[in-house]
Each structure stands twice: as C-alpha cells, then as structure tokens.
Short mmCIF file of C-alpha atoms in Angstrom, two decimals:
data_model
loop_
_atom_site.label_atom_id
_atom_site.label_comp_id
_atom_site.label_asym_id
_atom_site.label_seq_id
_atom_site.Cartn_x
_atom_site.Cartn_y
_atom_site.Cartn_z
CA MET M 16 106.05 86.73 111.40
CA LYS M 17 107.04 83.07 111.12
CA ILE M 18 106.62 81.45 114.52
CA SER M 19 107.57 77.82 115.12
CA ILE M 20 106.70 75.99 118.29
CA LEU M 21 108.44 73.40 120.47
CA VAL M 22 106.26 71.18 122.70
CA ASN M 23 108.17 69.31 125.40
CA GLU M 24 105.37 67.75 127.46
CA GLY M 25 102.79 65.05 126.94
CA PRO M 26 99.03 65.63 126.75
CA TYR M 27 96.68 65.89 129.78
CA GLN M 28 99.42 65.66 132.43
CA HIS M 29 100.73 69.16 131.76
CA GLN M 30 99.18 72.31 130.31
CA ALA M 31 102.12 72.92 127.95
CA SER M 32 100.51 71.15 125.01
CA ASP M 33 97.19 72.99 125.52
CA SER M 34 98.97 76.33 125.79
CA ALA M 35 101.01 75.59 122.68
CA TYR M 36 97.83 74.77 120.76
CA GLN M 37 96.04 77.93 121.94
CA PHE M 38 99.12 79.96 121.11
CA ALA M 39 99.36 78.47 117.61
CA LEU M 40 95.70 79.20 116.97
CA ALA M 41 96.00 82.78 118.24
CA ALA M 42 99.13 83.36 116.16
CA LEU M 43 97.41 82.10 113.00
CA GLU M 44 94.30 84.17 113.70
CA SER M 45 96.50 87.25 114.10
CA GLY M 46 97.94 86.73 110.63
CA HIS M 47 101.23 85.08 111.59
CA GLU M 48 102.54 81.92 110.00
CA VAL M 49 103.10 78.78 112.04
CA PRO M 50 105.17 76.62 109.74
CA ARG M 51 106.02 73.87 112.21
CA VAL M 52 105.32 72.43 115.65
CA PHE M 53 108.08 70.12 116.87
CA PHE M 54 107.21 67.58 119.58
CA TYR M 55 110.10 66.45 121.75
CA HIS M 56 110.55 64.42 124.97
CA ASP M 57 107.12 63.25 126.26
CA GLY M 58 105.63 65.78 123.83
CA VAL M 59 105.61 63.06 121.16
CA ASN M 60 102.70 61.42 122.99
CA ASN M 61 100.50 64.22 121.64
CA GLY M 62 100.61 62.37 118.32
CA THR M 63 99.09 59.01 119.31
CA ASN M 64 95.74 58.14 117.76
CA LEU M 65 94.95 55.63 120.52
CA THR M 66 93.71 58.08 123.14
CA THR M 67 90.07 58.15 124.22
CA PRO M 68 89.55 61.07 126.57
CA PRO M 69 86.14 61.46 128.27
CA GLN M 70 83.55 63.04 125.98
CA ASP M 71 83.31 66.22 128.01
CA ASP M 72 87.06 66.76 127.80
CA ARG M 73 89.06 68.26 124.95
CA HIS M 74 90.59 65.84 122.47
CA ILE M 75 94.17 67.06 122.28
CA GLN M 76 95.38 64.85 119.44
CA LYS M 77 92.37 65.58 117.22
CA ARG M 78 92.80 69.28 117.83
CA TRP M 79 96.41 69.09 116.60
CA SER M 80 95.47 66.95 113.60
CA ALA M 81 92.81 69.49 112.62
CA LEU M 82 95.38 72.26 112.83
CA ALA M 83 97.58 70.35 110.40
CA GLN M 84 94.74 69.62 108.01
CA GLU M 85 93.05 73.01 108.08
CA LYS M 86 96.01 75.35 108.46
CA GLY M 87 98.82 73.33 106.92
CA VAL M 88 100.93 73.28 110.07
CA ASP M 89 103.76 70.71 109.90
CA LEU M 90 103.54 68.54 113.03
CA VAL M 91 106.84 66.75 113.59
CA LEU M 92 107.54 64.08 116.20
CA CYS M 93 111.17 63.51 117.24
CA VAL M 94 112.16 60.05 116.01
CA ALA M 95 114.43 59.14 118.94
CA ALA M 96 111.78 60.23 121.45
CA CYS M 97 109.16 58.19 119.51
CA GLN M 98 111.27 55.06 119.46
CA ARG M 99 111.70 55.17 123.22
CA ARG M 100 108.00 55.77 123.85
CA GLY M 101 106.31 53.48 121.37
CA MET M 102 105.15 56.02 118.82
CA VAL M 103 105.16 54.14 115.52
CA ASP M 104 104.37 55.10 111.94
CA GLU M 105 104.54 52.76 108.96
CA GLY M 106 108.22 53.40 108.34
CA GLU M 107 109.15 52.76 111.97
CA ARG M 108 106.90 49.69 112.11
CA ASP M 109 108.71 48.12 109.18
CA ARG M 110 112.19 49.22 110.28
CA ASN M 111 111.83 47.98 113.85
CA LYS M 112 109.54 45.01 113.13
CA LYS M 113 106.53 46.14 115.18
CA ASP M 114 103.01 44.96 114.48
CA ALA M 115 101.05 48.21 114.78
CA THR M 116 101.13 51.93 114.13
CA ASN M 117 99.70 54.77 116.20
CA VAL M 118 100.80 58.07 114.67
CA ALA M 119 97.74 60.22 114.05
CA ASP M 120 96.86 61.99 110.79
CA GLY M 121 98.77 65.21 110.27
CA PHE M 122 101.79 64.13 112.34
CA ARG M 123 105.02 62.80 110.90
CA ILE M 124 108.14 61.33 112.50
CA SER M 125 111.47 62.93 111.67
CA GLY M 126 114.77 63.94 113.22
CA LEU M 127 115.99 66.69 115.52
CA GLY M 128 117.35 68.46 112.45
CA GLN M 129 113.75 69.59 111.86
CA LEU M 130 113.87 71.46 115.17
CA ILE M 131 117.15 73.17 114.33
CA GLU M 132 115.84 74.04 110.87
CA ALA M 133 112.70 75.56 112.42
CA GLY M 134 114.94 77.67 114.66
CA ILE M 135 116.93 78.88 111.68
CA GLU M 136 114.07 79.56 109.30
CA SER M 137 111.52 81.06 111.70
CA ASP M 138 111.56 84.53 113.20
CA ARG M 139 110.73 83.04 116.59
CA LEU M 140 110.89 79.60 118.16
CA VAL M 141 108.58 79.44 121.18
CA THR M 142 109.00 76.63 123.72
CA PHE M 143 106.20 75.12 125.83
CA GLY M 144 107.22 72.95 128.77
CA ASP M 145 109.16 73.16 132.02
CA MET P 26 119.69 60.54 108.32
CA GLU P 27 120.15 64.28 108.71
CA GLU P 28 120.86 66.09 105.50
CA GLU P 29 123.37 68.93 105.46
CA TYR P 30 121.63 72.24 105.75
CA SER P 31 122.61 74.63 103.01
CA GLY P 32 120.33 77.57 103.70
CA GLY P 33 123.31 79.84 104.32
CA VAL P 34 121.76 81.44 107.41
CA GLU P 35 123.83 81.46 110.59
CA LYS P 36 122.06 82.16 113.85
CA LYS P 37 123.19 82.21 117.44
CA PHE P 38 121.84 79.16 119.27
CA ILE P 39 122.17 78.69 123.01
CA TYR P 40 121.39 75.47 124.85
CA ILE P 41 120.62 76.11 128.51
CA ASN P 42 121.19 73.11 130.74
CA ARG P 43 119.50 73.42 134.12
CA ARG P 44 119.06 69.89 135.47
CA VAL P 45 121.10 67.08 137.01
CA PRO P 46 122.51 64.63 134.46
CA HIS P 47 120.36 61.61 135.35
CA GLY P 48 117.18 62.41 137.31
CA THR P 49 115.46 63.23 134.02
CA ALA P 50 116.32 62.71 130.35
CA TYR P 51 116.83 66.41 129.62
CA ALA P 52 120.62 66.46 129.88
CA ILE P 53 121.20 63.71 127.33
CA GLU P 54 118.47 65.09 125.07
CA SER P 55 120.19 68.46 125.10
CA LEU P 56 123.48 66.87 124.18
CA GLU P 57 121.85 64.95 121.33
CA THR P 58 120.25 68.11 119.99
CA VAL P 59 123.60 69.91 120.09
CA LEU P 60 125.37 67.09 118.25
CA ILE P 61 122.71 66.86 115.55
CA GLY P 62 122.49 70.63 115.31
CA ALA P 63 126.24 70.78 114.65
CA ALA P 64 125.58 69.68 111.05
CA PHE P 65 123.79 72.99 110.47
CA ASP P 66 126.90 75.15 110.99
CA GLN P 67 125.30 77.54 113.43
CA ASP P 68 126.94 79.66 116.13
CA VAL P 69 126.39 77.40 119.15
CA SER P 70 126.84 78.08 122.87
CA MET P 71 126.02 75.87 125.83
CA LEU P 72 125.23 77.32 129.22
CA PHE P 73 125.19 75.29 132.45
CA ILE P 74 123.26 76.79 135.34
CA ASP P 75 121.51 75.60 138.51
CA ASP P 76 121.81 71.79 138.87
CA GLY P 77 122.92 71.68 135.22
CA VAL P 78 126.50 72.27 136.41
CA PHE P 79 126.52 68.67 137.68
CA GLN P 80 126.39 67.50 134.05
CA LEU P 81 130.04 68.52 133.72
CA LYS P 82 131.20 66.91 136.98
CA LYS P 83 134.32 64.74 136.66
CA ASP P 84 134.34 61.04 137.55
CA GLN P 85 130.67 60.25 137.02
CA ASN P 86 129.79 56.59 137.46
CA THR P 87 126.35 55.42 136.39
CA GLU P 88 126.80 51.65 136.67
CA SER P 89 124.55 51.19 139.67
CA ILE P 90 121.61 53.01 138.07
CA GLU P 91 122.03 51.29 134.69
CA PHE P 92 122.02 54.58 132.79
CA LYS P 93 124.43 55.36 130.01
CA ASN P 94 127.35 57.47 131.23
CA PHE P 95 127.38 60.10 128.51
CA SER P 96 129.54 62.59 130.41
CA LYS P 97 132.61 61.88 128.27
CA ALA P 98 130.72 63.22 125.26
CA TYR P 99 131.11 66.78 126.60
CA ARG P 100 134.83 66.44 125.89
CA ALA P 101 134.05 65.56 122.27
CA LEU P 102 132.03 68.72 121.65
CA GLU P 103 135.13 70.47 120.42
CA MET P 104 135.24 68.10 117.44
CA TYR P 105 131.79 69.32 116.50
CA ASP P 106 132.94 72.95 116.66
CA VAL P 107 130.99 73.50 119.85
CA GLU P 108 133.59 75.40 121.81
CA LYS P 109 131.62 77.97 123.77
CA LEU P 110 130.75 76.35 127.09
CA TYR P 111 129.64 78.70 129.86
CA VAL P 112 129.12 77.86 133.51
CA GLU P 113 127.47 80.23 135.93
CA THR P 114 129.89 80.90 138.79
CA GLU P 115 127.21 81.19 141.47
CA SER P 116 125.57 77.88 140.52
CA LEU P 117 128.92 76.12 140.86
CA GLN P 118 129.77 77.78 144.18
CA GLU P 119 126.34 77.12 145.67
CA ARG P 120 126.93 73.41 145.08
CA GLY P 121 130.41 73.36 146.61
CA LEU P 122 132.10 72.89 143.25
CA SER P 123 134.87 74.71 141.45
CA ALA P 124 136.18 74.71 137.88
CA ASP P 125 138.66 71.98 138.93
CA ASP P 126 135.75 69.58 139.47
CA LEU P 127 134.66 69.86 135.84
CA LEU P 128 135.67 67.44 133.10
CA VAL P 129 136.07 70.04 130.39
CA GLY P 130 137.38 73.58 130.08
CA VAL P 131 134.65 76.20 130.40
CA GLU P 132 134.23 79.93 130.65
CA MET P 133 132.95 80.97 134.06
CA ILE P 134 130.44 83.83 133.99
CA ASP P 135 128.55 85.49 136.81
CA ARG P 136 124.79 85.69 137.10
CA ALA P 137 124.50 89.19 135.69
CA ARG P 138 126.41 88.14 132.60
CA VAL P 139 124.05 85.16 132.05
CA ASN P 140 121.22 87.55 131.18
CA GLU P 141 123.43 89.40 128.72
CA LEU P 142 124.51 86.16 127.10
CA ILE P 143 120.92 84.99 126.61
CA ASP P 144 119.93 88.41 125.27
CA GLN P 145 122.52 88.09 122.52
CA GLN P 146 121.03 84.87 121.11
CA ASP P 147 118.59 84.27 118.26
CA VAL P 148 117.37 80.86 119.42
CA VAL P 149 117.18 79.75 123.06
CA LEU P 150 116.61 76.06 123.81
CA SER P 151 116.19 75.27 127.48
CA PHE P 152 116.58 71.80 128.93
#
C-alpha cells in the first residue's frame, strides 16, 4: 500500500513528529511504500539543520534526513509555513534576500499542492498532530 | 506556482474545521489548503464542527488583534467550485448560534450524520 504522511507539529514539543517517524519506519519495514511526508504548520521546523539536541536525546532532523537518503522518502516542507517561520533553502534565500539557509539534506520546500497530490496518489494519507 | 494536476483521479476530500478562527493559525491554513487544492479538481467538502463553527460567523472584526480578517473568503469558495459546506447542528446550538448568524449558506447536519459524512470520504484533513 502507498501511505503518505502529514506532520503538523514541530519537533521535541510534541510527540507527533516522533510518532510519524516511527510509523513511517514500521510501514516501510512491513513492505509498504511511503512516497512522501508533508510537513505543515510548525511541522516545517522538523527540517532545520540548526538544531543541537543533547547527545543522549534523539536527533529528530537527522532521523528524517536518513529516511530520505536511505529509503527515498520525499520530505516536503510547506513553502508558506516555511516563509513565516524562517525555514530557508537556496531558492528562498535568493528570492527573499536572506543571508543564510537552514533546510537540512533530504528536505525540500514546495507548495500545498504536494499535499493534495499525496492525498490523490496514495492509498492512505495519515495525519500526525492535534 | 501550482501546476494543474492532470492525473485524472477524482477523490472525495473533506476538510474538518474544529477551531476558532483566530486563536491558532489552523482556520486560515485550512482555507489556504482548500483554495490551492481547488486546482486539482477533486470532490471537496468542508465540515465545521465544535468551535470551528465560529469561522463562519457574520460580522467578524479583527482590527484590534491585527490579524487578517479572512472570513469573507468563505463566500468566495463557490467560485472555486467548493460548494459543499456542512455545519454540525449541535455545535452551532451549543454556542448559541443559528444558521442566520453565518455569513454563507451551509447545509446543517446532525452529529450522527457527521460520522456518515466522514466515512464516505477518501481523504480527511483535520484542522
């Protein structure tokens, strides 16, 4: 089955992102496909490469990036949510004249159309968040 | 920036709106998703339950909180072929409101029917 995932909460404050990650991993291990994870609202903060959690804690962003690199999962950050929260890739840096970028490897910024498309093309769209 | 979707698949999408219009960003984010999703020619419904019914309240004024008053956009949904707006009767009554207090025409449904409506959908997005 093709299962896409929607993450609506930021890292560390809320378990939604952890649960989404564990769910994605379990789905892949059970032989399902996870074509895309869409990060919306504060969920886009999962994609910053500027976090430094304590060493004995999980590294949420690196875990997601590894999922993209090892399993080919498409990690998409909502562009409007990113612009409001200071999530910047090279394209956004140039377009909005910022002086830095912070989108981690494996993540990309795109529009809400990617969420709708995931809903259309997947057998299930599973939401994590309140 | 959104390209037209030409996959030819039509699914039933429902957007469930559960929160007040301004205490959090969910209401406007839902509206934005609906408007962008309209380009995909899907079968779209919006459901307003719990405090979400306040999103459709007439005469909203957001000047003093410096938030954008996006409530008029609900009236424009028709132009995007989003015509199925459902409001849960009990949610409205519990808040002392009636259909006359709403800024757009809706279909009132009771709580039992809400479950049926959600059951009929392919994709459920909850805000």
